[in-house]
Short mmCIF file of C-alpha atoms and ligand atoms in Angstrom, two decimals:
data_model
loop_
_atom_site.label_atom_id
_atom_site.label_comp_id
_atom_site.label_asym_id
_atom_site.label_seq_id
_atom_site.Cartn_x
_atom_site.Cartn_y
_atom_site.Cartn_z
CA LEU A 1 15.39 1.65 66.37
CA ILE A 2 17.45 0.50 63.35
CA VAL A 3 14.49 -1.52 62.16
CA ILE A 4 12.19 1.49 62.46
CA VAL A 5 14.65 3.73 60.60
CA ILE A 6 15.03 1.18 57.80
CA ALA A 7 11.27 0.71 57.60
CA LEU A 8 10.72 4.47 57.46
CA ALA A 9 13.39 4.93 54.80
CA LEU A 10 11.92 2.10 52.76
CA GLY A 11 8.41 3.47 53.13
CA LEU A 12 9.56 6.94 52.18
CA SER A 13 11.53 5.80 49.15
CA LEU A 14 8.57 3.71 47.99
CA SER A 15 6.05 6.51 48.32
CA HIS A 16 8.54 8.79 46.59
CA ARG A 17 8.82 6.42 43.68
CA ASN A 18 5.06 6.28 43.31
CA GLU A 19 4.67 10.03 43.55
CA GLY A 20 7.49 10.20 41.05
CA PHE A 21 5.51 8.20 38.54
CA LYS A 22 2.44 10.40 38.86
CA ALA A 23 4.64 13.51 38.68
CA THR A 24 6.25 12.22 35.49
CA PHE A 25 2.84 11.46 34.01
CA ILE A 26 1.45 14.92 34.81
CA ALA A 27 4.62 16.73 33.72
CA ARG A 28 4.72 14.91 30.38
CA CYS A 29 0.98 15.36 29.85
CA GLU A 30 1.17 19.09 30.56
CA GLY A 31 4.33 19.45 28.51
CA PHE A 32 2.72 17.87 25.46
CA HIS A 33 2.39 20.39 22.70
CA GLY A 34 -0.40 18.83 20.74
CA LYS A 35 -2.78 20.59 18.43
CA SER A 36 -5.63 21.11 20.85
CA LYS A 37 -4.76 22.65 24.18
CA GLY A 38 -6.59 22.51 27.44
CA TYR A 39 -6.23 18.87 28.37
CA ASP A 40 -7.16 18.19 31.97
CA CYS A 41 -4.15 16.09 32.90
CA GLN A 42 -5.46 15.35 36.41
CA LYS A 43 -8.62 13.95 34.87
CA ILE A 44 -6.58 11.93 32.37
CA TRP A 45 -4.43 10.61 35.23
CA SER A 46 -7.57 9.45 37.11
CA ALA A 47 -8.88 7.70 34.00
CA PHE A 48 -5.48 6.06 33.54
CA GLU A 49 -5.06 4.98 37.14
CA GLN A 50 -8.46 3.36 37.45
CA ALA A 51 -7.41 0.79 34.81
CA TYR A 52 -4.87 -1.03 37.00
CA VAL A 53 -4.85 0.31 40.58
CA GLY A 54 -5.84 -2.35 43.11
CA GLN A 55 -5.78 -5.02 40.40
CA ASP A 56 -3.76 -8.19 40.06
CA PRO A 57 -1.04 -7.02 37.59
CA CYS A 58 -1.63 -10.08 35.42
CA LYS A 59 -5.37 -9.49 35.16
CA VAL A 60 -5.67 -6.09 33.54
CA PRO A 61 -7.70 -6.47 30.35
CA VAL A 62 -7.26 -4.26 27.31
CA GLU A 63 -10.77 -2.82 27.90
CA ALA A 64 -9.70 -1.45 31.29
CA TYR A 65 -8.21 1.46 29.34
CA ASP A 66 -11.42 2.34 27.48
CA PRO A 67 -12.21 5.21 29.89
CA LEU A 68 -8.68 6.56 29.38
CA ILE A 69 -9.05 6.59 25.60
CA ALA A 70 -12.43 8.27 26.03
CA ALA A 71 -10.82 10.93 28.25
CA ALA A 72 -8.00 11.60 25.75
CA PRO A 73 -9.27 10.58 22.31
CA PHE A 74 -6.95 10.33 19.30
CA GLU A 75 -7.29 13.17 16.86
CA PRO A 76 -7.16 11.98 13.26
CA ALA A 77 -4.05 13.22 11.45
CA CYS A 78 -5.05 12.33 7.90
CA ASN A 79 -2.21 11.53 5.49
CA ARG A 80 0.35 11.95 8.27
CA MET A 81 0.01 8.79 10.30
CA MET A 82 3.08 6.64 10.65
CA PHE A 83 3.04 3.05 11.92
CA TRP A 84 6.10 0.94 12.53
CA SER A 85 7.33 -2.48 13.57
CA LYS A 86 10.89 -3.47 14.53
CA THR A 87 12.09 0.02 13.53
CA GLN A 88 11.39 1.89 16.79
CA ASP A 89 14.60 3.93 17.12
CA PHE A 90 14.97 4.60 13.41
CA VAL A 91 11.42 5.83 12.89
CA HIS A 92 11.42 8.11 15.92
CA ASP A 93 14.78 9.55 14.95
CA PHE A 94 13.23 10.30 11.57
CA THR A 95 9.95 11.82 12.82
CA GLU A 96 11.87 13.95 15.31
CA LYS A 97 13.98 15.51 12.58
CA LYS A 98 11.28 15.84 9.94
CA ASP A 99 7.94 17.11 11.12
CA CYS A 100 5.68 15.40 8.62
CA PHE A 101 4.52 12.19 10.28
CA VAL A 102 2.75 11.39 13.52
CA THR A 103 3.49 8.14 15.36
CA LEU A 104 1.56 6.85 18.37
CA GLU A 105 4.42 8.15 20.51
CA ASP A 106 3.72 11.66 19.17
CA THR A 107 0.16 11.65 20.54
CA LEU A 108 -0.70 12.79 24.07
CA LEU A 109 -1.06 9.29 25.53
CA GLY A 110 1.81 7.71 23.63
CA PHE A 111 4.10 10.62 24.48
CA THR A 112 3.12 10.54 28.15
CA LEU A 113 3.62 6.81 28.67
CA ASP A 114 6.48 6.06 26.27
CA GLY A 115 9.18 4.00 27.98
CA LEU A 116 7.38 3.81 31.35
CA THR A 117 6.52 0.76 33.44
CA TRP A 118 3.66 0.67 35.93
CA CYS A 119 1.36 -1.72 37.76
CA GLY A 120 -0.95 -1.97 40.76
CA LYS A 121 -1.37 -4.54 43.47
CA GLU A 122 -4.46 -6.18 44.93
CA GLY A 123 -5.56 -4.39 48.10
CA SER A 124 -3.40 -1.32 47.40
CA SER A 125 -4.30 2.07 45.95
CA GLU A 126 -0.75 2.77 44.81
CA THR A 127 1.10 2.70 41.52
CA PHE A 128 4.27 0.62 41.48
CA THR A 129 7.14 0.98 39.04
CA THR A 130 9.23 -1.98 40.15
CA GLY A 131 8.30 -5.64 40.47
CA CYS A 132 5.80 -5.29 37.60
CA PRO A 133 5.37 -8.21 35.16
CA GLY A 134 7.48 -8.07 32.01
CA TRP A 135 5.94 -7.68 28.55
CA SER A 136 5.63 -11.41 27.91
CA GLN A 137 5.55 -12.63 31.51
CA CYS A 138 1.79 -12.67 31.60
CA GLU A 139 -0.52 -11.62 28.79
CA LYS A 140 -2.78 -9.19 30.60
CA ASN A 141 -0.22 -6.94 32.22
CA PRO A 142 -1.00 -3.21 32.58
CA VAL A 143 1.72 -2.00 30.20
CA ARG A 144 1.00 -4.45 27.40
CA SER A 145 -2.78 -3.97 27.66
CA PHE A 146 -2.30 -0.21 27.46
CA TRP A 147 -0.17 -0.36 24.30
CA ILE A 148 -2.64 -2.74 22.66
CA ARG A 149 -5.59 -0.47 23.50
CA ALA A 150 -3.73 2.67 22.45
CA SER A 151 -2.54 1.12 19.18
CA ASP A 152 -6.07 -0.05 18.45
CA GLY A 153 -7.46 3.45 19.01
CA PHE A 154 -4.68 5.12 17.05
CA ALA A 155 -5.18 2.77 14.07
CA ALA A 156 -8.97 3.23 14.26
CA SER A 157 -8.44 6.97 13.84
CA ALA A 158 -6.28 6.49 10.73
CA CYS A 159 -7.39 8.23 7.55
CA GLY A 160 -6.18 9.05 4.06
CA ASP A 161 -2.74 7.84 3.06
CA VAL A 162 -1.14 5.82 5.82
CA THR A 163 2.56 4.90 6.06
CA ALA A 164 4.31 2.06 7.88
CA MET A 165 8.06 1.70 8.33
CA LEU A 166 9.10 -1.93 8.47
CA ASN A 167 12.54 -3.48 8.93
CA GLY A 168 14.15 -4.78 5.75
CA SER A 169 17.08 -6.27 7.63
CA ILE A 170 15.13 -9.15 9.12
CA ASP A 171 13.61 -12.25 7.51
CA THR A 172 10.04 -11.42 8.53
CA PRO A 173 9.41 -7.67 8.30
CA PHE A 174 5.69 -8.24 8.85
CA SER A 175 5.09 -10.26 12.01
CA PRO A 176 1.46 -11.30 12.53
CA THR A 177 2.04 -11.43 16.29
CA SER A 178 3.46 -7.89 16.55
CA ILE A 179 1.15 -5.05 17.57
CA PHE A 180 1.30 -3.69 14.05
CA GLY A 181 0.37 -7.10 12.61
CA SER A 182 -2.13 -8.29 15.19
CA ILE A 183 -3.91 -5.03 16.05
CA GLU A 184 -3.23 -2.06 13.80
CA VAL A 185 -3.41 -3.56 10.29
CA LYS A 186 -6.70 -5.25 11.18
CA ARG A 187 -8.15 -1.95 12.38
CA PHE A 188 -7.56 0.09 9.20
CA ASN A 189 -10.96 0.79 7.73
CA SER A 190 -11.35 1.26 3.97
CA THR A 191 -14.04 3.90 4.48
CA THR A 192 -11.41 6.23 5.94
CA VAL A 193 -8.03 4.77 4.91
CA LYS A 194 -7.28 5.20 1.21
CA THR A 195 -3.78 3.74 0.87
CA LEU A 196 -1.13 1.96 2.92
CA THR A 197 2.47 2.56 1.89
CA VAL A 198 5.02 0.20 3.41
CA VAL A 199 8.47 1.74 3.57
CA LEU A 200 10.81 -1.21 3.89
CA VAL A 201 13.99 0.23 5.36
CA THR A 202 16.96 -1.69 3.99
CA GLN A 203 20.70 -1.81 4.58
CA GLU A 204 23.18 -1.29 1.73
CA SER A 205 23.11 -4.99 0.93
CA PRO A 206 19.43 -5.77 1.51
CA THR A 207 18.41 -9.11 3.03
CA THR A 208 14.76 -8.49 2.22
CA ASN A 209 12.75 -6.59 -0.38
CA CYS A 210 9.11 -5.91 -1.14
CA THR A 211 8.64 -9.41 -2.56
CA ASN A 212 9.12 -10.86 0.96
CA ALA A 213 6.52 -13.55 1.73
CA SER A 214 5.47 -11.93 5.01
CA LEU A 215 4.27 -8.86 3.10
CA LYS A 216 1.78 -11.09 1.28
CA ASP A 217 0.33 -11.92 4.69
CA LEU A 218 0.02 -8.21 5.40
CA GLN A 219 -1.94 -7.65 2.19
CA LYS A 220 -4.28 -10.51 3.08
CA GLU A 221 -5.09 -8.83 6.41
CA LEU A 222 -5.92 -5.48 4.81
CA ASP A 223 -9.52 -4.39 4.45
CA GLN A 224 -10.61 -4.68 0.81
CA GLY A 225 -10.47 -1.30 -0.88
CA ILE A 226 -7.29 -0.07 0.77
CA LYS A 227 -4.65 0.34 -1.91
CA TYR A 228 -1.32 -1.21 -0.93
CA THR A 229 2.12 -0.15 -2.10
CA CYS A 230 5.58 -1.10 -0.90
CA LYS A 231 8.89 0.68 -1.42
CA ASP A 232 12.37 -0.62 -0.61
CA VAL A 233 14.27 2.37 0.69
CA PRO A 234 17.91 2.32 1.81
CA GLU A 235 18.45 3.61 5.35
CA SER A 236 21.06 6.03 3.99
CA LYS A 237 18.51 7.69 1.72
CA ILE A 238 16.13 8.34 4.61
CA ASN A 239 18.97 9.63 6.80
CA GLU A 240 20.10 11.98 4.08
CA CYS A 241 16.55 13.23 3.62
CA SER A 242 15.99 13.85 7.33
CA SER A 243 19.24 15.79 7.62
CA ARG A 244 18.22 18.19 4.82
CA PRO A 245 15.44 20.63 5.75
CA ASP A 246 15.01 21.68 2.11
CA VAL A 247 13.95 18.21 0.97
CA PRO A 248 10.16 17.78 1.27
CA CYS A 249 8.91 14.71 3.09
CA GLY A 250 7.27 13.41 -0.03
CA ALA A 251 10.71 13.07 -1.60
CA CYS A 252 12.18 10.88 1.16
CA TRP A 253 11.03 7.73 -0.65
P1 LIG B 301 7.86 -4.13 17.78
P2 LIG B 301 5.09 -3.67 17.19
N1 LIG B 301 8.72 -8.15 24.61
O1 LIG B 301 9.11 -3.48 17.24
O2 LIG B 301 4.55 -3.90 15.80
C1 LIG B 301 8.96 -6.92 25.12
O3 LIG B 301 7.73 -5.61 17.65
O4 LIG B 301 4.78 -4.74 18.18
O5 LIG B 301 6.65 -3.39 17.06
N2 LIG B 301 8.46 -5.81 24.59
C2 LIG B 301 7.71 -5.91 23.49
C3 LIG B 301 7.42 -7.12 22.87
C4 LIG B 301 7.96 -8.28 23.49
N3 LIG B 301 7.75 -9.50 22.98
N4 LIG B 301 6.65 -6.89 21.79
C5 LIG B 301 6.47 -5.57 21.73
N5 LIG B 301 7.10 -4.98 22.75
C6 LIG B 301 7.08 -3.56 23.03
C7 LIG B 301 2.46 0.89 18.27
C8 LIG B 301 8.44 -3.04 23.29
O6 LIG B 301 8.35 -1.85 23.99
C9 LIG B 301 2.91 1.80 17.13
F1 LIG B 301 1.81 2.46 16.66
C10 LIG B 301 8.93 -2.84 21.90
O7 LIG B 301 10.02 -1.98 21.85
C11 LIG B 301 3.53 0.88 16.10
O8 LIG B 301 2.87 1.03 14.83
C12 LIG B 301 7.71 -2.25 21.24
O9 LIG B 301 6.63 -2.93 21.87
C13 LIG B 301 3.38 -0.51 16.64
O10 LIG B 301 2.53 -0.43 17.78
C14 LIG B 301 7.65 -2.43 19.73
O11 LIG B 301 7.70 -3.77 19.32
C15 LIG B 301 4.71 -1.11 17.03
O12 LIG B 301 4.53 -2.32 17.72
#
């Protein structure tokens, strides 16, 4: 009897966890206040789920999410798109306070899946949230493949003047192996993207500035015709700007 009770409890808690993931997905999707309304979140869930359900969690290719991107395409936000690398908390704190830039995490898909972990299992039709491979544990894991595909699509939709916040407190603000360096920068197309402004966020006593060697590598990766500029901006200046509603975004750096 004890065994049956334990098995039942385990089964229940597992199915609850899985239902919990879907519930979170749908709730976030429906709670997203994007520009265009009327997303079919059930349809988007189905397109999402088909990418990894029943699959070996180390064999989910980036392309598995193509139907998801097709079901919830990125809407171009010309002149407002914000990319980032190694500045995750800082940039989102900034975009939350000042409503002038759109990061991937401010789009329907990025918002819905931000911070979540998921995977499937061969021979199962369920979504699991525990026991999934870590980011670097195997290359083709469902979470990593999703963020690569989403970043690729987001960068492909970029247009006008594009901004990227990089970390001026580390030796290599532009990492060629990061998603920004390996996916997004390569995807910017000079027919739609006019300029790229790198905002290098520095501490009071900067360790890095815009002459950093890694930023030369960034320029080499850029499609010819995209005008590049870089600005060293102290963290304090950006914080001050985001705390003052009267200061226009254009004056933050
Ligand atoms: P990041 P990215 N292990 O700050 O340029 C675990 O390097 O890559 O910025 N998690 C990882 C790893 C790793 N080795 N690498 C990346 N991540 C995950 C989408 C983790 O969640 C936006 F549009 C980490 O916090 C940005 O422009 C996050 O990726 C661009 O891609 C950021 O790593 C930022 O990607």
